Amino acid sequence: MTIAIHVENLTRRFGDLVAVDHISFEIGQGEIFGLLGPNGAGKTTTLSMLATMLKPSEGNATVNGIDVEKDEDGVRRLIGIVFQYQSLDEELTAWENMDFHGRLYRLPTDVRNQRIGELLALVELADRKDDIVKTFSGGMRRRLEIARGLLHHPAVQFLDEPTLGLDPQTRNHLWQYIATLSKEKGITIILTTHYMEEADRLCNRVAIIDHGKIIALDTPSNLKDGIGGDVVTIKSTDTAAIVETLKEPWINRVDTHEGEVVISLRNAEQHLSTIVTLLVARQIPISSISIHKPTLEDVFLSFTGKSIREQEAGTADILRQQMKMMRRH
Amino acid sequence: MDIIYTIWLRSMKRFIRSKSRIIGSIAMPLFFLLFLGFGLNSVVSLPGLGGNYIVFLIPGMVAMSVLFTSVFSGIQIIWDKQFGFLKETLVAPVSRLEIMLGQTAGGATTAVVQGLMILILSILIGLSIQSIPGFLIAIGFMVLIGIGFTAFGIAIASSMEDMNGFQLIMNFVIFPIFGLSGALFPISSLPGWKESGTGSPESRRSIRLSALRSSGVSRLR
Ligand SMILES: Nc1ncnc2c1ncn2[C@@H]1O[C@H](COP(=O)(O)OP(=O)(O)OP(=O)(O)O)[C@@H](O)[C@H]1O
Ligand SMILES: [Mg+2]
């Protein structure tokens, strides 16, 4: 496998804050690689460094063998990026925004026109192509932005939260298109996301990133297997007693988390009745009990002790988010 | 070259669509021309100008319109930065020089077109062109002002993070340049200390303005 992206000890500081903390990984050509993590984890900062928009504080990275610090132009010729935040010209029409991009990337006129038509149809904006972007809804802008990003078929495509705020149907279309693009054109794709399902369905490999560090990196199925089987969640007022009780050898892991006990075990269906019997025998109250196949969410929980969603709602992150908005306006 | 054209093309599209901005930026020099011109025409008599203040004022107002529009167009880059659009151009495989030249070409074109509109409107207020070559030279100077000051605006914009510093620039850079340019009164009526400041941007501009004046616009009658 040829290496498309090589990252070694890549670090970025903002004052005292270490936004990206000595991360290293490699991505093969044609791979779809996901960076999964909560708000403020350092996903955008990592992509910005790879896309030459931000200087690393330490470490190095190469794209198709070209160093992102030493040869910015060389890297720019290879990449395409869809930014997390809007970067459209609101006073131009959808078509004109695409056309501007196509010309910047020096696509010949016929290829340009053909692809613009194709992509606008894909994101269902064909009938709005001559409308000024100012009149578009948030989701329509997002779709246009993605269509524009995919226009020039770069060797390496960065997608920063590509489907954030899109309806499930559009999201599905885009996933299919991205998968096809990578398969047919051999385009290497790196995307960031907080959607577990997106990472799971689309990515060959996923790096889970939190507080600037990579805490796990593997294929989605290996990550989920690593949890140790299925996940049983028991809601109860006395979680401590449950942890106390469940010491059976077939239980791989027990965690408590917000009034819930999360248990990992193989073949949960077969063991469920035993679990219930044990708890009832000790008269431990059970409000609810559920079984599911592990998701990347469970993987994140097992590595950090927190779920991605509740991290998102944390006050610190809301503040960070607001700061970000203020920087933008 | 096609990259410069692409960026220029975008400026033109934005320019043509911004009707209110066009009207706004023509209105100011035009009002100056009408109010100051007609208001002061009978009161002001400038040494060596035969007494017609409006005729003195027109090239100044044309230059003013080109000056303001071009600096504004340069500063527009800040909006691109704030609306995120600048990232789109910066991450593309194009050189910074091409981006700069494209923006400058766009801004200068906009500015010259606006200047020409003032010129045409002044003809409506009763001026007539006396010499065609002089007129062409005047346009040449408008182009120079346009290019110079768009580039100047871009230079300012690239060191500013947002629009907050904008008022400061207006008050301390653009108005002094305008005030001392000789657009409203002859430079020779300034106190000696200021007139002797050759080499400062103001005086360089006043040289250009007097060139614009002597090259023909003032000969429009
Ligand atoms: N320009 C900047 N100046 C100061 N701090 C910054 C800057 N950009 C990012 N940060 C900080 O770096 C950290 C990582 O930010 P980053 O945008 O990479 O997060 P993210 O993983 O993309 O989050 P999200 O899911 O919210 O997009 C955050 O704590 C953020 O506040
Ligand atoms: Mg981000």
mmCIF file of N, CA and C in Angstrom, chain A residues 100-143:
data_model
loop_
_atom_site.group_PDB
_atom_site.id
_atom_site.type_symbol
_atom_site.label_atom_id
_atom_site.label_comp_id
_atom_site.label_asym_id
_atom_site.label_seq_id
_atom_site.Cartn_x
_atom_site.Cartn_y
_atom_site.Cartn_z
ATOM 1 N N PHE A 100 -16.087 29.419 -10.273
ATOM 2 C CA PHE A 100 -14.902 30.089 -9.730
ATOM 3 C C PHE A 100 -13.901 29.040 -9.260
ATOM 4 N N HIS A 101 -14.421 28.050 -8.523
ATOM 5 C CA HIS A 101 -13.568 26.990 -8.008
ATOM 6 C C HIS A 101 -12.902 26.214 -9.152
ATOM 7 N N GLY A 102 -13.720 25.845 -10.136
ATOM 8 C CA GLY A 102 -13.198 25.089 -11.271
ATOM 9 C C GLY A 102 -12.094 25.836 -11.999
ATOM 10 N N ARG A 103 -12.279 27.137 -12.138
ATOM 11 C CA ARG A 103 -11.246 27.935 -12.811
ATOM 12 C C ARG A 103 -9.987 28.057 -11.973
ATOM 13 N N LEU A 104 -10.169 28.234 -10.639
ATOM 14 C CA LEU A 104 -9.002 28.321 -9.753
ATOM 15 C C LEU A 104 -8.164 27.055 -9.857
ATOM 16 N N TYR A 105 -8.830 25.927 -10.032
ATOM 17 C CA TYR A 105 -8.109 24.665 -10.124
ATOM 18 C C TYR A 105 -7.816 24.286 -11.569
ATOM 19 N N ARG A 106 -8.013 25.237 -12.458
ATOM 20 C CA ARG A 106 -7.623 25.117 -13.864
ATOM 21 C C ARG A 106 -8.235 23.916 -14.570
ATOM 22 N N LEU A 107 -9.513 23.649 -14.297
ATOM 23 C CA LEU A 107 -10.197 22.587 -15.031
ATOM 24 C C LEU A 107 -10.563 23.117 -16.418
ATOM 25 N N PRO A 108 -10.356 22.332 -17.474
ATOM 26 C CA PRO A 108 -10.762 22.776 -18.803
ATOM 27 C C PRO A 108 -12.277 23.008 -18.853
ATOM 28 N N THR A 109 -12.696 23.937 -19.702
ATOM 29 C CA THR A 109 -14.098 24.379 -19.706
ATOM 30 C C THR A 109 -15.110 23.236 -19.798
ATOM 31 N N ASP A 110 -14.870 22.274 -20.714
ATOM 32 C CA ASP A 110 -15.887 21.231 -20.890
ATOM 33 C C ASP A 110 -15.998 20.328 -19.667
ATOM 34 N N VAL A 111 -14.842 19.945 -19.098
ATOM 35 C CA VAL A 111 -14.858 19.129 -17.881
ATOM 36 C C VAL A 111 -15.557 19.886 -16.766
ATOM 37 N N ARG A 112 -15.214 21.169 -16.686
ATOM 38 C CA ARG A 112 -15.758 22.013 -15.624
ATOM 39 C C ARG A 112 -17.287 22.032 -15.708
ATOM 40 N N ASN A 113 -17.802 22.367 -16.869
ATOM 41 C CA ASN A 113 -19.248 22.495 -17.004
ATOM 42 C C ASN A 113 -19.966 21.178 -16.772
ATOM 43 N N GLN A 114 -19.366 20.113 -17.269
ATOM 44 C CA GLN A 114 -20.005 18.816 -17.115
ATOM 45 C C GLN A 114 -20.071 18.422 -15.636
ATOM 46 N N ARG A 115 -18.934 18.579 -14.937
ATOM 47 C CA ARG A 115 -18.911 18.167 -13.534
ATOM 48 C C ARG A 115 -19.788 19.047 -12.663
ATOM 49 N N ILE A 116 -19.809 20.339 -12.962
ATOM 50 C CA ILE A 116 -20.644 21.230 -12.149
ATOM 51 C C ILE A 116 -22.097 20.781 -12.240
ATOM 52 N N GLY A 117 -22.539 20.494 -13.474
ATOM 53 C CA GLY A 117 -23.912 20.043 -13.660
ATOM 54 C C GLY A 117 -24.192 18.770 -12.888
ATOM 55 N N GLU A 118 -23.243 17.834 -12.996
ATOM 56 C CA GLU A 118 -23.380 16.533 -12.347
ATOM 57 C C GLU A 118 -23.478 16.686 -10.823
ATOM 58 N N LEU A 119 -22.558 17.481 -10.258
ATOM 59 C CA LEU A 119 -22.500 17.611 -8.807
ATOM 60 C C LEU A 119 -23.699 18.391 -8.266
ATOM 61 N N LEU A 120 -24.121 19.424 -8.988
ATOM 62 C CA LEU A 120 -25.284 20.174 -8.517
ATOM 63 C C LEU A 120 -26.509 19.275 -8.511
ATOM 64 N N ALA A 121 -26.582 18.361 -9.500
ATOM 65 C CA ALA A 121 -27.701 17.418 -9.507
ATOM 66 C C ALA A 121 -27.592 16.481 -8.310
ATOM 67 N N LEU A 122 -26.370 16.035 -8.036
ATOM 68 C CA LEU A 122 -26.168 15.118 -6.915
ATOM 69 C C LEU A 122 -26.661 15.714 -5.595
ATOM 70 N N VAL A 123 -26.350 16.973 -5.362
ATOM 71 C CA VAL A 123 -26.749 17.586 -4.096
ATOM 72 C C VAL A 123 -28.110 18.277 -4.224
ATOM 73 N N GLU A 124 -28.811 17.972 -5.306
ATOM 74 C CA GLU A 124 -30.175 18.446 -5.527
ATOM 75 C C GLU A 124 -30.294 19.960 -5.528
ATOM 76 N N LEU A 125 -29.347 20.580 -6.193
ATOM 77 C CA LEU A 125 -29.415 22.041 -6.313
ATOM 78 C C LEU A 125 -29.523 22.464 -7.770
ATOM 79 N N ALA A 126 -29.742 21.482 -8.664
ATOM 80 C CA ALA A 126 -29.752 21.803 -10.090
ATOM 81 C C ALA A 126 -30.771 22.893 -10.422
ATOM 82 N N ASP A 127 -31.922 22.823 -9.788
ATOM 83 C CA ASP A 127 -32.964 23.815 -10.113
ATOM 84 C C ASP A 127 -32.699 25.177 -9.461
ATOM 85 N N ARG A 128 -31.721 25.227 -8.545
ATOM 86 C CA ARG A 128 -31.419 26.504 -7.906
ATOM 87 C C ARG A 128 -30.085 27.052 -8.374
ATOM 88 N N LYS A 129 -29.552 26.509 -9.458
ATOM 89 C CA LYS A 129 -28.175 26.833 -9.810
ATOM 90 C C LYS A 129 -27.941 28.306 -10.114
ATOM 91 N N ASP A 130 -28.972 29.005 -10.576
ATOM 92 C CA ASP A 130 -28.783 30.410 -10.905
ATOM 93 C C ASP A 130 -29.285 31.355 -9.827
ATOM 94 N N ASP A 131 -29.536 30.798 -8.638
ATOM 95 C CA ASP A 131 -29.938 31.661 -7.524
ATOM 96 C C ASP A 131 -28.716 32.088 -6.738
ATOM 97 N N ILE A 132 -28.805 33.304 -6.201
ATOM 98 C CA ILE A 132 -27.711 33.839 -5.397
ATOM 99 C C ILE A 132 -27.651 33.097 -4.063
ATOM 100 N N VAL A 133 -26.447 32.754 -3.627
ATOM 101 C CA VAL A 133 -26.274 31.921 -2.437
ATOM 102 C C VAL A 133 -26.901 32.545 -1.187
ATOM 103 N N LYS A 134 -26.927 33.878 -1.152
ATOM 104 C CA LYS A 134 -27.542 34.579 -0.022
ATOM 105 C C LYS A 134 -28.954 34.073 0.260
ATOM 106 N N THR A 135 -29.654 33.619 -0.779
ATOM 107 C CA THR A 135 -31.037 33.182 -0.604
ATOM 108 C C THR A 135 -31.154 31.707 -0.220
ATOM 109 N N PHE A 136 -30.019 31.037 0.029
ATOM 110 C CA PHE A 136 -30.048 29.603 0.328
ATOM 111 C C PHE A 136 -30.214 29.334 1.817
ATOM 112 N N SER A 137 -30.814 28.199 2.144
ATOM 113 C CA SER A 137 -30.890 27.765 3.543
ATOM 114 C C SER A 137 -29.552 27.173 3.952
ATOM 115 N N GLY A 138 -29.388 26.972 5.268
ATOM 116 C CA GLY A 138 -28.132 26.439 5.779
ATOM 117 C C GLY A 138 -27.747 25.119 5.127
ATOM 118 N N GLY A 139 -28.717 24.215 5.029
ATOM 119 C CA GLY A 139 -28.440 22.906 4.454
ATOM 120 C C GLY A 139 -28.073 22.999 2.986
ATOM 121 N N MET A 140 -28.725 23.914 2.275
ATOM 122 C CA MET A 140 -28.417 24.075 0.848
ATOM 123 C C MET A 140 -26.999 24.604 0.661
ATOM 124 N N ARG A 141 -26.604 25.531 1.535
ATOM 125 C CA ARG A 141 -25.235 26.051 1.458
ATOM 126 C C ARG A 141 -24.222 24.941 1.691
ATOM 127 N N ARG A 142 -24.540 24.120 2.703
ATOM 128 C CA ARG A 142 -23.644 23.024 3.041
ATOM 129 C C ARG A 142 -23.494 22.089 1.838
ATOM 130 N N ARG A 143 -24.609 21.799 1.196
ATOM 131 C CA ARG A 143 -24.581 20.898 0.047
ATOM 132 C C ARG A 143 -23.761 21.496 -1.088
#
